[in-house]
Tab-separated table of N, CA and C in Angstrom:
chain	number	residue	atom	x	y	z
A	901	UNK	N	-36.724	-16.185	6.660
A	901	UNK	CA	-36.315	-17.147	5.684
A	901	UNK	C	-36.548	-18.550	6.246
A	902	UNK	N	-37.111	-19.407	5.440
A	902	UNK	CA	-37.353	-20.788	5.855
A	902	UNK	C	-36.159	-21.655	5.456
A	903	UNK	N	-35.725	-22.489	6.375
A	903	UNK	CA	-34.639	-23.431	6.110
A	903	UNK	C	-35.263	-24.800	5.841
A	904	UNK	N	-34.942	-25.375	4.704
A	904	UNK	CA	-35.470	-26.687	4.336
A	904	UNK	C	-34.300	-27.661	4.266
A	905	UNK	N	-34.392	-28.724	5.069
A	905	UNK	CA	-33.343	-29.739	5.113
A	905	UNK	C	-33.660	-30.841	4.105
A	906	UNK	N	-32.673	-31.226	3.321
A	906	UNK	CA	-32.841	-32.382	2.437
A	906	UNK	C	-32.809	-33.649	3.291
A	907	UNK	N	-33.276	-34.739	2.717
A	907	UNK	CA	-33.239	-36.013	3.440
A	907	UNK	C	-31.795	-36.412	3.751
A	908	UNK	N	-30.896	-36.148	2.827
A	908	UNK	CA	-29.478	-36.468	3.049
A	908	UNK	C	-28.905	-35.634	4.198
A	909	UNK	N	-29.259	-34.348	4.241
A	909	UNK	CA	-28.778	-33.484	5.320
A	909	UNK	C	-29.306	-33.948	6.671
A	910	UNK	N	-30.582	-34.325	6.709
A	910	UNK	CA	-31.165	-34.834	7.959
A	910	UNK	C	-30.443	-36.095	8.420
A	911	UNK	N	-30.186	-36.986	7.482
A	911	UNK	CA	-29.508	-38.239	7.797
A	911	UNK	C	-28.084	-37.988	8.291
A	912	UNK	N	-27.364	-37.090	7.623
A	912	UNK	CA	-26.004	-36.748	8.040
A	912	UNK	C	-25.990	-36.131	9.428
A	913	UNK	N	-26.936	-35.250	9.688
A	913	UNK	CA	-27.027	-34.591	10.993
A	913	UNK	C	-27.242	-35.629	12.090
A	914	UNK	N	-28.180	-36.536	11.863
A	914	UNK	CA	-28.454	-37.589	12.843
A	914	UNK	C	-27.241	-38.504	13.029
A	915	UNK	N	-26.552	-38.807	11.936
A	915	UNK	CA	-25.348	-39.642	12.022
A	915	UNK	C	-24.258	-38.954	12.839
A	916	UNK	N	-24.110	-37.657	12.632
A	916	UNK	CA	-23.117	-36.901	13.404
A	916	UNK	C	-23.444	-36.924	14.890
A	917	UNK	N	-24.701	-36.746	15.212
A	917	UNK	CA	-25.117	-36.772	16.621
A	917	UNK	C	-24.873	-38.156	17.210
A	918	UNK	N	-25.233	-39.194	16.472
A	918	UNK	CA	-25.025	-40.560	16.949
A	918	UNK	C	-23.547	-40.834	17.193
A	919	UNK	N	-22.704	-40.378	16.272
A	919	UNK	CA	-21.261	-40.556	16.427
A	919	UNK	C	-20.766	-39.861	17.697
A	920	UNK	N	-21.191	-38.626	17.911
A	920	UNK	CA	-20.767	-37.891	19.103
A	920	UNK	C	-21.220	-38.592	20.378
A	921	UNK	N	-22.430	-39.118	20.369
A	921	UNK	CA	-22.926	-39.831	21.547
A	921	UNK	C	-22.131	-41.115	21.806
A	922	UNK	N	-21.747	-41.795	20.741
A	922	UNK	CA	-21.014	-43.059	20.891
A	922	UNK	C	-19.546	-42.858	21.237
A	923	UNK	N	-18.903	-41.865	20.613
A	923	UNK	CA	-17.451	-41.706	20.745
A	923	UNK	C	-17.033	-40.602	21.712
A	924	UNK	N	-17.910	-39.655	21.969
A	924	UNK	CA	-17.555	-38.528	22.820
A	924	UNK	C	-18.459	-38.501	24.041
A	925	UNK	N	-19.451	-37.621	24.037
A	925	UNK	CA	-20.318	-37.508	25.217
A	925	UNK	C	-21.635	-36.856	24.832
A	926	UNK	N	-22.582	-36.941	25.745
A	926	UNK	CA	-23.869	-36.271	25.538
A	926	UNK	C	-23.667	-34.761	25.472
A	927	UNK	N	-22.726	-34.251	26.260
A	927	UNK	CA	-22.430	-32.812	26.247
A	927	UNK	C	-21.919	-32.382	24.877
A	928	UNK	N	-21.034	-33.175	24.282
A	928	UNK	CA	-20.521	-32.863	22.947
A	928	UNK	C	-21.641	-32.843	21.917
A	929	UNK	N	-22.528	-33.815	21.990
A	929	UNK	CA	-23.662	-33.867	21.065
A	929	UNK	C	-24.568	-32.662	21.262
A	930	UNK	N	-24.821	-32.313	22.511
A	930	UNK	CA	-25.670	-31.161	22.818
A	930	UNK	C	-25.037	-29.869	22.306
A	931	UNK	N	-23.725	-29.725	22.486
A	931	UNK	CA	-23.023	-28.538	21.990
A	931	UNK	C	-23.091	-28.456	20.470
A	932	UNK	N	-22.963	-29.602	19.806
A	932	UNK	CA	-23.064	-29.651	18.350
A	932	UNK	C	-24.447	-29.178	17.892
A	933	UNK	N	-25.475	-29.655	18.551
A	933	UNK	CA	-26.848	-29.258	18.215
A	933	UNK	C	-27.040	-27.764	18.455
A	934	UNK	N	-26.549	-27.259	19.584
A	934	UNK	CA	-26.679	-25.833	19.899
A	934	UNK	C	-25.971	-24.961	18.865
A	935	UNK	N	-24.755	-25.354	18.472
A	935	UNK	CA	-24.012	-24.591	17.464
A	935	UNK	C	-24.738	-24.613	16.124
A	936	UNK	N	-25.271	-25.759	15.762
A	936	UNK	CA	-26.018	-25.885	14.520
A	936	UNK	C	-27.235	-24.958	14.525
A	937	UNK	N	-27.966	-24.953	15.629
A	937	UNK	CA	-29.139	-24.082	15.746
A	937	UNK	C	-28.741	-22.612	15.667
A	938	UNK	N	-27.601	-22.256	16.255
A	938	UNK	CA	-27.127	-20.870	16.197
A	938	UNK	C	-26.839	-20.455	14.761
A	939	UNK	N	-26.175	-21.332	14.018
A	939	UNK	CA	-25.851	-21.022	12.624
A	939	UNK	C	-27.116	-20.942	11.781
A	940	UNK	N	-28.063	-21.833	12.014
A	940	UNK	CA	-29.331	-21.783	11.281
A	940	UNK	C	-30.057	-20.473	11.571
A	941	UNK	N	-30.071	-20.047	12.824
A	941	UNK	CA	-30.730	-18.786	13.175
A	941	UNK	C	-30.043	-17.595	12.517
A	942	UNK	N	-28.705	-17.611	12.437
A	942	UNK	CA	-27.996	-16.542	11.731
A	942	UNK	C	-28.362	-16.550	10.256
A	943	UNK	N	-28.481	-17.728	9.682
A	943	UNK	CA	-28.857	-17.836	8.278
A	943	UNK	C	-30.264	-17.289	8.047
A	944	UNK	N	-31.170	-17.573	8.974
A	944	UNK	CA	-32.541	-17.062	8.857
A	944	UNK	C	-32.571	-15.538	8.890
A	945	UNK	N	-31.655	-14.940	9.654
A	945	UNK	CA	-31.592	-13.482	9.769
A	945	UNK	C	-30.859	-12.841	8.595
A	946	UNK	N	-30.234	-13.664	7.770
A	946	UNK	CA	-29.495	-13.130	6.635
A	946	UNK	C	-28.105	-12.650	7.007
A	947	UNK	N	-27.559	-13.104	8.132
A	947	UNK	CA	-26.233	-12.665	8.558
A	947	UNK	C	-25.180	-13.737	8.335
A	948	UNK	N	-25.469	-14.663	7.468
A	948	UNK	CA	-24.548	-15.749	7.163
A	948	UNK	C	-24.190	-15.659	5.691
A	949	UNK	N	-22.914	-15.586	5.411
A	949	UNK	CA	-22.445	-15.533	4.031
A	949	UNK	C	-21.831	-16.889	3.713
A	950	UNK	N	-22.290	-17.509	2.641
A	950	UNK	CA	-21.839	-18.859	2.302
A	950	UNK	C	-21.583	-18.938	0.811
A	951	UNK	N	-20.448	-19.486	0.467
A	951	UNK	CA	-20.207	-19.762	-0.940
A	951	UNK	C	-19.481	-21.086	-1.058
A	952	UNK	N	-19.572	-21.690	-2.220
A	952	UNK	CA	-18.984	-23.013	-2.413
A	952	UNK	C	-18.201	-23.052	-3.711
A	953	UNK	N	-17.035	-23.658	-3.640
A	953	UNK	CA	-16.231	-23.931	-4.816
A	953	UNK	C	-16.192	-25.446	-4.973
A	954	UNK	N	-15.648	-25.907	-6.052
A	954	UNK	CA	-15.559	-27.346	-6.276
A	954	UNK	C	-14.778	-27.989	-5.127
A	955	UNK	N	-15.383	-28.975	-4.481
A	955	UNK	CA	-14.772	-29.725	-3.381
A	955	UNK	C	-14.365	-28.860	-2.192
A	956	UNK	N	-14.949	-27.684	-2.041
A	956	UNK	CA	-14.596	-26.818	-0.924
A	956	UNK	C	-15.788	-25.931	-0.591
A	957	UNK	N	-16.110	-25.854	0.666
A	957	UNK	CA	-17.184	-24.953	1.107
A	957	UNK	C	-16.608	-24.002	2.135
A	958	UNK	N	-17.071	-22.773	2.124
A	958	UNK	CA	-16.582	-21.748	3.038
A	958	UNK	C	-17.781	-21.003	3.593
A	959	UNK	N	-17.762	-20.760	4.862
A	959	UNK	CA	-18.879	-20.084	5.511
A	959	UNK	C	-18.334	-18.987	6.407
A	960	UNK	N	-18.910	-17.797	6.334
A	960	UNK	CA	-18.529	-16.685	7.189
A	960	UNK	C	-19.748	-16.297	8.005
A	961	UNK	N	-19.598	-16.244	9.321
A	961	UNK	CA	-20.690	-15.855	10.203
A	961	UNK	C	-20.447	-14.428	10.649
A	962	UNK	N	-21.418	-13.568	10.422
A	962	UNK	CA	-21.325	-12.181	10.847
A	962	UNK	C	-22.276	-11.961	12.003
A	963	UNK	N	-21.764	-11.415	13.082
A	963	UNK	CA	-22.634	-11.068	14.205
A	963	UNK	C	-23.260	-9.715	13.937
A	964	UNK	N	-24.567	-9.664	14.027
A	964	UNK	CA	-25.288	-8.416	13.748
A	964	UNK	C	-25.321	-7.546	14.987
């Protein structure tokens, strides 16, 4: 499965990383990136269940 990021998602991701670098540490930013990549890889494998309600998002990660 191909993951396509919207421009808004890319911008938010970069903003989150910048915030972590400014307010926390490089390690925190690196951990955030690693966790994001892990979730994306689970989504590519089809082991991520995601649903959204109004003003609420819920994600369940299943380890295969």
